Short mmCIF file of N, CA and C in Angstrom, two decimals:
data_model
loop_
_atom_site.label_atom_id
_atom_site.label_comp_id
_atom_site.label_asym_id
_atom_site.label_seq_id
_atom_site.Cartn_x
_atom_site.Cartn_y
_atom_site.Cartn_z
N MET A 1 -63.10 -120.14 -144.81
CA MET A 1 -61.87 -120.55 -145.50
C MET A 1 -62.22 -120.95 -146.93
N GLU A 2 -61.40 -120.56 -147.87
CA GLU A 2 -61.63 -120.90 -149.27
C GLU A 2 -61.48 -122.40 -149.48
N ASN A 3 -62.03 -122.88 -150.60
CA ASN A 3 -61.88 -124.29 -150.91
C ASN A 3 -60.44 -124.64 -151.20
N GLN A 4 -59.79 -123.85 -152.05
CA GLN A 4 -58.39 -124.13 -152.37
C GLN A 4 -57.52 -123.06 -151.73
N ILE A 5 -56.44 -123.53 -151.15
CA ILE A 5 -55.48 -122.67 -150.46
C ILE A 5 -54.23 -122.59 -151.32
N ASN A 6 -53.55 -121.46 -151.29
CA ASN A 6 -52.29 -121.33 -152.01
C ASN A 6 -51.18 -121.93 -151.15
N MET A 7 -50.89 -123.21 -151.40
CA MET A 7 -49.88 -123.93 -150.62
C MET A 7 -48.48 -123.36 -150.85
N ALA A 8 -48.28 -122.67 -151.97
CA ALA A 8 -46.95 -122.16 -152.31
C ALA A 8 -46.42 -121.20 -151.24
N LYS A 9 -47.32 -120.55 -150.50
CA LYS A 9 -46.87 -119.61 -149.46
C LYS A 9 -46.50 -120.32 -148.17
N GLY A 10 -46.84 -121.60 -148.05
CA GLY A 10 -46.56 -122.35 -146.84
C GLY A 10 -45.07 -122.66 -146.68
N MET A 11 -44.65 -122.75 -145.43
CA MET A 11 -43.26 -123.14 -145.12
C MET A 11 -43.29 -124.19 -144.04
N LEU A 12 -42.42 -125.21 -144.17
CA LEU A 12 -42.29 -126.19 -143.11
C LEU A 12 -41.45 -125.58 -142.00
N ILE A 13 -41.99 -125.63 -140.80
CA ILE A 13 -41.29 -125.14 -139.62
C ILE A 13 -41.35 -126.22 -138.55
N PRO A 14 -40.40 -126.24 -137.62
CA PRO A 14 -40.46 -127.24 -136.55
C PRO A 14 -41.76 -127.12 -135.76
N LEU A 15 -42.27 -128.25 -135.31
CA LEU A 15 -43.43 -128.22 -134.42
C LEU A 15 -43.05 -127.47 -133.15
N THR A 16 -44.03 -126.87 -132.54
CA THR A 16 -43.88 -126.26 -131.23
C THR A 16 -44.93 -126.89 -130.33
N LYS A 17 -44.88 -126.61 -129.07
CA LYS A 17 -45.89 -127.13 -128.14
C LYS A 17 -47.28 -126.72 -128.61
N GLU A 18 -47.43 -125.46 -129.02
CA GLU A 18 -48.73 -124.96 -129.44
C GLU A 18 -49.23 -125.63 -130.72
N THR A 19 -48.33 -125.74 -131.73
CA THR A 19 -48.78 -126.35 -132.99
C THR A 19 -49.05 -127.84 -132.82
N ALA A 20 -48.21 -128.53 -132.03
CA ALA A 20 -48.43 -129.96 -131.80
C ALA A 20 -49.74 -130.20 -131.06
N GLU A 21 -50.04 -129.36 -130.09
CA GLU A 21 -51.30 -129.52 -129.35
C GLU A 21 -52.51 -129.24 -130.24
N LEU A 22 -52.39 -128.30 -131.15
CA LEU A 22 -53.46 -128.02 -132.10
C LEU A 22 -53.68 -129.22 -133.04
N ILE A 23 -52.59 -129.72 -133.63
CA ILE A 23 -52.68 -130.85 -134.56
C ILE A 23 -53.19 -132.10 -133.83
N ALA A 24 -52.83 -132.25 -132.56
CA ALA A 24 -53.27 -133.42 -131.77
C ALA A 24 -54.79 -133.48 -131.63
N GLN A 25 -55.48 -132.39 -131.94
CA GLN A 25 -56.94 -132.36 -131.86
C GLN A 25 -57.63 -132.64 -133.19
N TRP A 26 -56.85 -132.77 -134.27
CA TRP A 26 -57.44 -132.97 -135.59
C TRP A 26 -58.23 -134.28 -135.65
N GLU A 27 -59.42 -134.17 -136.22
CA GLU A 27 -60.26 -135.34 -136.48
C GLU A 27 -60.75 -135.27 -137.92
N TYR A 28 -60.77 -136.42 -138.56
CA TYR A 28 -61.20 -136.51 -139.95
C TYR A 28 -62.54 -137.23 -140.03
N GLU A 29 -63.33 -136.88 -141.04
CA GLU A 29 -64.62 -137.52 -141.24
C GLU A 29 -64.43 -138.92 -141.81
N ALA A 30 -65.40 -139.80 -141.55
CA ALA A 30 -65.38 -141.15 -142.13
C ALA A 30 -65.40 -141.02 -143.65
N PRO A 31 -64.72 -141.84 -144.39
CA PRO A 31 -64.00 -143.03 -143.96
C PRO A 31 -62.53 -142.76 -143.60
N TYR A 32 -62.16 -141.50 -143.41
CA TYR A 32 -60.77 -141.14 -143.13
C TYR A 32 -60.49 -140.96 -141.64
N ASP A 33 -61.47 -141.29 -140.80
CA ASP A 33 -61.34 -141.07 -139.37
C ASP A 33 -60.23 -141.91 -138.72
N ALA A 34 -59.77 -142.96 -139.39
CA ALA A 34 -58.65 -143.76 -138.87
C ALA A 34 -57.37 -142.93 -138.78
N TYR A 35 -57.33 -141.80 -139.48
CA TYR A 35 -56.14 -140.94 -139.51
C TYR A 35 -56.21 -139.80 -138.51
N SER A 36 -57.30 -139.74 -137.73
CA SER A 36 -57.45 -138.68 -136.73
C SER A 36 -56.33 -138.77 -135.70
N PHE A 37 -55.89 -137.62 -135.24
CA PHE A 37 -54.84 -137.55 -134.22
C PHE A 37 -55.39 -137.64 -132.81
N ARG A 38 -56.60 -137.17 -132.60
CA ARG A 38 -57.17 -137.11 -131.25
C ARG A 38 -57.04 -138.47 -130.55
N GLY A 39 -56.39 -138.46 -129.40
CA GLY A 39 -56.21 -139.69 -128.63
C GLY A 39 -55.08 -140.58 -129.11
N ARG A 40 -54.37 -140.18 -130.17
CA ARG A 40 -53.29 -141.01 -130.74
C ARG A 40 -52.10 -140.15 -131.11
N SER A 41 -51.67 -139.30 -130.23
CA SER A 41 -50.68 -138.32 -130.64
C SER A 41 -49.34 -138.43 -129.90
N GLY A 42 -49.01 -139.62 -129.40
CA GLY A 42 -47.76 -139.78 -128.66
C GLY A 42 -46.53 -139.32 -129.43
N TYR A 43 -46.35 -139.84 -130.64
CA TYR A 43 -45.19 -139.45 -131.45
C TYR A 43 -45.22 -137.97 -131.77
N LEU A 44 -46.40 -137.47 -132.12
CA LEU A 44 -46.56 -136.06 -132.46
C LEU A 44 -46.06 -135.16 -131.32
N LEU A 45 -46.30 -135.56 -130.09
CA LEU A 45 -45.95 -134.74 -128.93
C LEU A 45 -44.53 -134.99 -128.41
N ASN A 46 -43.75 -135.80 -129.13
CA ASN A 46 -42.37 -136.09 -128.75
C ASN A 46 -41.46 -134.94 -129.16
N GLU A 47 -41.17 -134.05 -128.23
CA GLU A 47 -40.41 -132.83 -128.51
C GLU A 47 -39.04 -133.09 -129.12
N SER A 48 -38.45 -134.25 -128.84
CA SER A 48 -37.10 -134.53 -129.37
C SER A 48 -37.09 -134.68 -130.89
N THR A 49 -38.27 -134.84 -131.51
CA THR A 49 -38.35 -135.00 -132.97
C THR A 49 -38.73 -133.70 -133.69
N TRP A 50 -39.08 -132.68 -132.94
CA TRP A 50 -39.52 -131.42 -133.56
C TRP A 50 -38.34 -130.74 -134.24
N GLY A 51 -38.48 -130.49 -135.51
CA GLY A 51 -37.43 -129.82 -136.27
C GLY A 51 -36.41 -130.76 -136.88
N THR A 52 -36.44 -132.05 -136.50
CA THR A 52 -35.57 -133.04 -137.11
C THR A 52 -36.38 -134.06 -137.90
N GLU A 53 -37.48 -134.53 -137.31
CA GLU A 53 -38.37 -135.48 -137.98
C GLU A 53 -39.77 -134.92 -138.20
N GLN A 54 -40.18 -133.98 -137.37
CA GLN A 54 -41.56 -133.49 -137.43
C GLN A 54 -41.62 -131.99 -137.63
N PHE A 55 -42.54 -131.62 -138.52
CA PHE A 55 -42.70 -130.22 -138.92
C PHE A 55 -44.18 -129.93 -139.13
N CYS A 56 -44.52 -128.65 -139.20
CA CYS A 56 -45.86 -128.28 -139.65
C CYS A 56 -45.69 -127.35 -140.84
N LEU A 57 -46.61 -127.46 -141.77
CA LEU A 57 -46.64 -126.55 -142.92
C LEU A 57 -47.54 -125.40 -142.51
N ALA A 58 -46.96 -124.21 -142.46
CA ALA A 58 -47.71 -123.05 -141.99
C ALA A 58 -47.62 -121.91 -142.99
N ASP A 59 -48.69 -121.16 -143.06
CA ASP A 59 -48.72 -119.90 -143.82
C ASP A 59 -49.08 -118.84 -142.79
N GLY A 60 -48.05 -118.19 -142.24
CA GLY A 60 -48.27 -117.28 -141.14
C GLY A 60 -48.78 -118.07 -139.95
N GLY A 61 -49.91 -117.67 -139.40
CA GLY A 61 -50.49 -118.37 -138.25
C GLY A 61 -51.41 -119.52 -138.63
N LEU A 62 -51.61 -119.75 -139.92
CA LEU A 62 -52.50 -120.81 -140.39
C LEU A 62 -51.72 -122.11 -140.56
N ILE A 63 -52.11 -123.15 -139.84
CA ILE A 63 -51.46 -124.46 -139.96
C ILE A 63 -52.15 -125.23 -141.08
N LEU A 64 -51.41 -125.49 -142.16
CA LEU A 64 -51.95 -126.18 -143.33
C LEU A 64 -51.82 -127.69 -143.21
N GLY A 65 -50.81 -128.15 -142.46
CA GLY A 65 -50.62 -129.58 -142.33
C GLY A 65 -49.42 -129.91 -141.47
N GLN A 66 -49.20 -131.20 -141.31
CA GLN A 66 -48.11 -131.75 -140.52
C GLN A 66 -47.33 -132.70 -141.42
N ALA A 67 -46.01 -132.73 -141.25
CA ALA A 67 -45.17 -133.65 -142.02
C ALA A 67 -44.16 -134.30 -141.08
N ALA A 68 -43.90 -135.58 -141.31
CA ALA A 68 -42.90 -136.32 -140.54
C ALA A 68 -42.02 -137.07 -141.53
N CYS A 69 -40.75 -137.26 -141.18
CA CYS A 69 -39.83 -137.96 -142.07
C CYS A 69 -38.78 -138.70 -141.27
N GLN A 70 -38.31 -139.81 -141.84
CA GLN A 70 -37.23 -140.59 -141.24
C GLN A 70 -36.43 -141.23 -142.37
N TYR A 71 -35.12 -141.28 -142.16
CA TYR A 71 -34.24 -141.90 -143.15
C TYR A 71 -34.18 -143.41 -142.96
N GLU A 72 -34.09 -144.11 -144.09
CA GLU A 72 -33.77 -145.54 -144.12
C GLU A 72 -32.78 -145.69 -145.25
N GLY A 73 -31.51 -145.84 -144.89
CA GLY A 73 -30.46 -145.84 -145.91
C GLY A 73 -30.45 -144.49 -146.60
N GLY A 74 -30.44 -144.50 -147.93
CA GLY A 74 -30.44 -143.25 -148.70
C GLY A 74 -31.83 -142.73 -149.02
N ASP A 75 -32.87 -143.43 -148.55
CA ASP A 75 -34.24 -143.03 -148.82
C ASP A 75 -34.83 -142.26 -147.65
N LEU A 76 -35.72 -141.34 -147.96
CA LEU A 76 -36.43 -140.58 -146.94
C LEU A 76 -37.89 -141.03 -146.95
N TRP A 77 -38.33 -141.63 -145.85
CA TRP A 77 -39.73 -142.03 -145.70
C TRP A 77 -40.50 -140.86 -145.11
N VAL A 78 -41.67 -140.59 -145.66
CA VAL A 78 -42.47 -139.45 -145.22
C VAL A 78 -43.89 -139.89 -144.87
N GLY A 79 -44.49 -139.08 -144.05
CA GLY A 79 -45.91 -139.19 -143.74
C GLY A 79 -46.40 -137.79 -143.46
N TRP A 80 -47.63 -137.50 -143.79
CA TRP A 80 -48.15 -136.16 -143.57
C TRP A 80 -49.64 -136.20 -143.43
N SER A 81 -50.14 -135.13 -142.88
CA SER A 81 -51.58 -134.96 -142.72
C SER A 81 -51.91 -133.51 -143.03
N MET A 82 -52.87 -133.33 -143.89
CA MET A 82 -53.33 -131.98 -144.19
C MET A 82 -54.41 -131.62 -143.17
N ALA A 83 -54.51 -130.35 -142.83
CA ALA A 83 -55.54 -129.90 -141.91
C ALA A 83 -56.90 -130.40 -142.38
N PRO A 84 -57.71 -130.96 -141.48
CA PRO A 84 -58.99 -131.57 -141.89
C PRO A 84 -59.88 -130.67 -142.73
N GLU A 85 -59.91 -129.37 -142.42
CA GLU A 85 -60.80 -128.47 -143.16
C GLU A 85 -60.34 -128.23 -144.59
N LEU A 86 -59.13 -128.65 -144.94
CA LEU A 86 -58.60 -128.49 -146.30
C LEU A 86 -58.75 -129.75 -147.14
N CYS A 87 -59.10 -130.86 -146.50
CA CYS A 87 -59.18 -132.16 -147.19
C CYS A 87 -60.41 -132.23 -148.10
N GLY A 88 -60.25 -132.97 -149.20
CA GLY A 88 -61.37 -133.21 -150.12
C GLY A 88 -61.75 -132.01 -150.96
N LYS A 89 -60.85 -131.02 -151.05
CA LYS A 89 -61.17 -129.79 -151.78
C LYS A 89 -60.16 -129.47 -152.86
N GLY A 90 -59.41 -130.50 -153.32
CA GLY A 90 -58.47 -130.29 -154.41
C GLY A 90 -57.12 -129.73 -153.99
N ASN A 91 -56.81 -129.77 -152.69
CA ASN A 91 -55.55 -129.23 -152.19
C ASN A 91 -54.43 -130.27 -152.07
N GLY A 92 -54.77 -131.55 -152.20
CA GLY A 92 -53.83 -132.62 -151.87
C GLY A 92 -52.52 -132.61 -152.63
N ALA A 93 -52.56 -132.56 -153.95
CA ALA A 93 -51.32 -132.62 -154.74
C ALA A 93 -50.43 -131.42 -154.46
N ALA A 94 -51.03 -130.23 -154.33
CA ALA A 94 -50.23 -129.03 -154.03
C ALA A 94 -49.62 -129.14 -152.63
N PHE A 95 -50.36 -129.68 -151.68
CA PHE A 95 -49.85 -129.88 -150.33
C PHE A 95 -48.65 -130.84 -150.34
N VAL A 96 -48.82 -131.98 -151.01
CA VAL A 96 -47.74 -132.98 -151.09
C VAL A 96 -46.51 -132.40 -151.77
N THR A 97 -46.70 -131.72 -152.89
CA THR A 97 -45.59 -131.13 -153.62
C THR A 97 -44.84 -130.12 -152.76
N LYS A 98 -45.60 -129.27 -152.06
CA LYS A 98 -44.96 -128.27 -151.19
C LYS A 98 -44.18 -128.94 -150.06
N CYS A 99 -44.76 -129.96 -149.44
CA CYS A 99 -44.06 -130.68 -148.36
C CYS A 99 -42.79 -131.34 -148.88
N VAL A 100 -42.86 -131.97 -150.06
CA VAL A 100 -41.68 -132.61 -150.66
C VAL A 100 -40.59 -131.57 -150.89
N ASN A 101 -40.95 -130.46 -151.52
CA ASN A 101 -39.95 -129.42 -151.80
C ASN A 101 -39.34 -128.86 -150.53
N GLU A 102 -40.16 -128.64 -149.52
CA GLU A 102 -39.67 -128.13 -148.24
C GLU A 102 -38.78 -129.14 -147.53
N LEU A 103 -39.17 -130.43 -147.54
CA LEU A 103 -38.34 -131.45 -146.90
C LEU A 103 -37.01 -131.59 -147.61
N ARG A 104 -37.02 -131.53 -148.95
CA ARG A 104 -35.75 -131.58 -149.69
C ARG A 104 -34.86 -130.40 -149.30
N ARG A 105 -35.45 -129.23 -149.15
CA ARG A 105 -34.69 -128.04 -148.78
C ARG A 105 -34.13 -128.17 -147.35
N ILE A 106 -34.98 -128.50 -146.42
CA ILE A 106 -34.58 -128.57 -145.01
C ILE A 106 -33.58 -129.68 -144.76
N LYS A 107 -33.83 -130.85 -145.33
CA LYS A 107 -32.98 -132.02 -145.08
C LYS A 107 -31.81 -132.11 -146.05
N GLY A 108 -31.81 -131.32 -147.11
CA GLY A 108 -30.76 -131.42 -148.11
C GLY A 108 -30.79 -132.77 -148.81
N HIS A 109 -31.97 -133.34 -148.93
CA HIS A 109 -32.13 -134.69 -149.48
C HIS A 109 -32.39 -134.65 -150.97
N SER A 110 -31.57 -135.38 -151.72
CA SER A 110 -31.77 -135.44 -153.17
C SER A 110 -32.10 -136.86 -153.63
N GLY A 111 -32.26 -137.79 -152.69
CA GLY A 111 -32.59 -139.17 -153.04
C GLY A 111 -34.09 -139.39 -153.16
N ARG A 112 -34.44 -140.68 -153.23
CA ARG A 112 -35.85 -141.05 -153.33
C ARG A 112 -36.60 -140.67 -152.07
N ILE A 113 -37.88 -140.41 -152.24
CA ILE A 113 -38.78 -140.19 -151.13
C ILE A 113 -39.85 -141.27 -151.22
N LEU A 114 -40.10 -141.94 -150.10
CA LEU A 114 -41.06 -143.04 -150.05
C LEU A 114 -42.16 -142.75 -149.05
N LEU A 115 -43.33 -143.34 -149.31
CA LEU A 115 -44.44 -143.26 -148.37
C LEU A 115 -45.23 -144.54 -148.44
N ARG A 116 -46.07 -144.74 -147.44
CA ARG A 116 -47.03 -145.85 -147.47
C ARG A 116 -48.40 -145.25 -147.30
N VAL A 117 -49.36 -145.80 -148.02
CA VAL A 117 -50.73 -145.29 -148.00
C VAL A 117 -51.68 -146.48 -148.08
N SER A 118 -52.76 -146.42 -147.32
CA SER A 118 -53.76 -147.47 -147.38
C SER A 118 -54.23 -147.65 -148.82
N ALA A 119 -54.25 -148.90 -149.29
CA ALA A 119 -54.66 -149.18 -150.67
C ALA A 119 -56.09 -148.71 -150.92
N GLY A 120 -56.88 -148.57 -149.87
CA GLY A 120 -58.26 -148.12 -150.02
C GLY A 120 -58.42 -146.61 -150.00
N ASN A 121 -57.35 -145.88 -149.75
CA ASN A 121 -57.43 -144.42 -149.66
C ASN A 121 -57.19 -143.82 -151.05
N LYS A 122 -58.19 -143.98 -151.90
CA LYS A 122 -58.07 -143.56 -153.31
C LYS A 122 -57.84 -142.06 -153.44
N ARG A 123 -58.43 -141.27 -152.55
CA ARG A 123 -58.26 -139.82 -152.60
C ARG A 123 -56.80 -139.44 -152.40
N ALA A 124 -56.15 -140.04 -151.41
CA ALA A 124 -54.73 -139.75 -151.16
C ALA A 124 -53.87 -140.28 -152.31
N ILE A 125 -54.17 -141.47 -152.80
CA ILE A 125 -53.39 -142.05 -153.90
C ILE A 125 -53.42 -141.13 -155.12
N ARG A 126 -54.59 -140.59 -155.45
CA ARG A 126 -54.69 -139.66 -156.59
C ARG A 126 -53.79 -138.44 -156.36
N ALA A 127 -53.81 -137.89 -155.15
CA ALA A 127 -52.99 -136.71 -154.85
C ALA A 127 -51.51 -137.06 -154.97
N TYR A 128 -51.11 -138.22 -154.47
CA TYR A 128 -49.70 -138.63 -154.55
C TYR A 128 -49.27 -138.83 -155.99
N GLU A 129 -50.13 -139.46 -156.80
CA GLU A 129 -49.79 -139.65 -158.21
C GLU A 129 -49.66 -138.31 -158.93
N LYS A 130 -50.56 -137.37 -158.66
CA LYS A 130 -50.47 -136.04 -159.28
C LYS A 130 -49.17 -135.34 -158.87
N ALA A 131 -48.67 -135.64 -157.67
CA ALA A 131 -47.43 -135.03 -157.18
C ALA A 131 -46.19 -135.78 -157.67
N GLY A 132 -46.37 -136.86 -158.46
CA GLY A 132 -45.24 -137.57 -159.05
C GLY A 132 -44.87 -138.89 -158.40
N PHE A 133 -45.55 -139.29 -157.34
CA PHE A 133 -45.27 -140.58 -156.71
C PHE A 133 -45.81 -141.71 -157.57
N ARG A 134 -45.10 -142.84 -157.55
CA ARG A 134 -45.50 -144.01 -158.33
C ARG A 134 -45.55 -145.25 -157.43
N TYR A 135 -46.50 -146.13 -157.73
CA TYR A 135 -46.66 -147.39 -157.00
C TYR A 135 -45.40 -148.23 -157.10
N GLU A 136 -44.96 -148.81 -155.97
CA GLU A 136 -43.81 -149.72 -155.95
C GLU A 136 -44.23 -151.14 -155.59
N GLU A 137 -44.99 -151.29 -154.49
CA GLU A 137 -45.40 -152.62 -154.04
C GLU A 137 -46.53 -152.51 -153.03
N THR A 138 -47.19 -153.64 -152.77
CA THR A 138 -48.22 -153.71 -151.75
C THR A 138 -47.66 -154.48 -150.56
N ILE A 139 -47.88 -153.94 -149.36
CA ILE A 139 -47.45 -154.60 -148.13
C ILE A 139 -48.63 -154.69 -147.18
N GLN A 140 -48.54 -155.56 -146.20
CA GLN A 140 -49.52 -155.63 -145.12
C GLN A 140 -48.97 -154.80 -143.96
N ASP A 141 -49.79 -153.93 -143.41
CA ASP A 141 -49.36 -153.10 -142.29
C ASP A 141 -50.58 -152.73 -141.48
N GLU A 142 -50.33 -152.14 -140.32
CA GLU A 142 -51.40 -151.74 -139.42
C GLU A 142 -51.76 -150.28 -139.64
N ILE A 143 -53.05 -150.00 -139.64
CA ILE A 143 -53.48 -148.61 -139.57
C ILE A 143 -53.06 -148.16 -138.19
N ALA A 144 -52.34 -147.07 -138.11
CA ALA A 144 -51.75 -146.61 -136.85
C ALA A 144 -52.72 -146.71 -135.68
N PHE A 145 -52.26 -147.34 -134.62
CA PHE A 145 -52.96 -147.45 -133.35
C PHE A 145 -54.28 -148.18 -133.41
N SER A 146 -54.56 -148.90 -134.49
CA SER A 146 -55.87 -149.54 -134.62
C SER A 146 -55.83 -151.04 -134.35
N GLY A 147 -54.67 -151.67 -134.51
CA GLY A 147 -54.59 -153.12 -134.41
C GLY A 147 -55.15 -153.81 -135.64
N HIS A 148 -55.60 -153.05 -136.63
CA HIS A 148 -56.21 -153.59 -137.85
C HIS A 148 -55.18 -153.62 -138.97
N MET A 149 -54.92 -154.82 -139.51
CA MET A 149 -53.97 -154.98 -140.62
C MET A 149 -54.73 -154.88 -141.94
N GLU A 150 -54.10 -154.24 -142.91
CA GLU A 150 -54.69 -154.15 -144.25
C GLU A 150 -53.59 -153.90 -145.28
N ASP A 151 -53.99 -153.88 -146.55
CA ASP A 151 -53.04 -153.63 -147.62
C ASP A 151 -52.68 -152.14 -147.67
N PHE A 152 -51.38 -151.90 -147.81
CA PHE A 152 -50.87 -150.55 -148.02
C PHE A 152 -50.02 -150.56 -149.28
N TRP A 153 -50.07 -149.47 -150.01
CA TRP A 153 -49.18 -149.27 -151.14
C TRP A 153 -47.93 -148.54 -150.65
N VAL A 154 -46.78 -149.01 -151.12
CA VAL A 154 -45.56 -148.23 -150.98
C VAL A 154 -45.43 -147.46 -152.28
N MET A 155 -45.27 -146.14 -152.17
CA MET A 155 -45.14 -145.28 -153.34
C MET A 155 -43.82 -144.53 -153.24
N ALA A 156 -43.21 -144.27 -154.39
CA ALA A 156 -41.90 -143.61 -154.41
C ALA A 156 -41.91 -142.41 -155.35
N LEU A 157 -41.18 -141.40 -154.94
CA LEU A 157 -40.90 -140.24 -155.78
C LEU A 157 -39.43 -140.35 -156.14
N PRO A 158 -39.10 -140.49 -157.42
CA PRO A 158 -37.70 -140.67 -157.82
C PRO A 158 -36.84 -139.48 -157.43
N SER A 159 -35.54 -139.74 -157.39
CA SER A 159 -34.57 -138.67 -157.13
C SER A 159 -34.57 -137.70 -158.30
N PRO A 160 -34.53 -136.41 -158.00
CA PRO A 160 -34.34 -135.46 -159.10
C PRO A 160 -32.87 -135.52 -159.53
N VAL A 161 -32.63 -135.46 -160.81
CA VAL A 161 -31.25 -135.48 -161.30
C VAL A 161 -31.04 -134.29 -162.22
N THR A 162 -29.82 -133.87 -162.33
CA THR A 162 -29.50 -132.76 -163.21
C THR A 162 -29.10 -133.31 -164.57
N VAL A 163 -29.79 -132.84 -165.62
CA VAL A 163 -29.49 -133.25 -166.99
C VAL A 163 -29.27 -131.98 -167.80
N ARG A 164 -28.05 -131.77 -168.30
CA ARG A 164 -27.72 -130.58 -169.09
C ARG A 164 -28.20 -129.29 -168.42
N GLY A 165 -27.90 -129.20 -167.13
CA GLY A 165 -28.23 -127.97 -166.41
C GLY A 165 -29.67 -127.85 -165.97
N GLU A 166 -30.52 -128.84 -166.31
CA GLU A 166 -31.92 -128.79 -165.90
C GLU A 166 -32.16 -129.88 -164.88
N ARG A 167 -33.09 -129.63 -163.96
CA ARG A 167 -33.46 -130.67 -162.99
C ARG A 167 -34.65 -131.44 -163.54
N ARG A 168 -34.49 -132.74 -163.59
CA ARG A 168 -35.56 -133.59 -164.08
C ARG A 168 -35.70 -134.79 -163.18
N LYS A 169 -36.90 -135.37 -163.18
CA LYS A 169 -37.12 -136.59 -162.42
C LYS A 169 -36.60 -137.77 -163.22
N THR A 170 -36.06 -138.77 -162.49
CA THR A 170 -35.59 -139.98 -163.17
C THR A 170 -36.72 -140.93 -163.40
#
């Protein structure tokens, strides 16, 4: 597999039993192993959320990543995971941008998009900033399924607005 993948060809599609089971086996190298799905995939395998809250970014038969979203008021909260073999190779910002564009298309969402990221995950923070997300606040939260509390950044992508016929970020 090449170092950089053309994320532009990827499309968000609803999870299926096969894609969810594949993603449920993903493991990440330290120090990112807290984000591994293996043994922690209850929500991922919840079929009632496939196509409404949970999707995979696919290019044909190649699974590039997983994306999940939930509304809170007018904001869309997102979380995603890129396929482990694509991580650390300069694909992050393109992956995030593609997922954002696809979620906006699928959900018809034109409001803010929010995420939370471990304050220590500098690699992810750089990718989010390159994709247009900005720091909002620091909160205490648990690394999923770990029982370990730590600082997380809440980051926001502003709503796109139309200005004189052009779409621009606010």
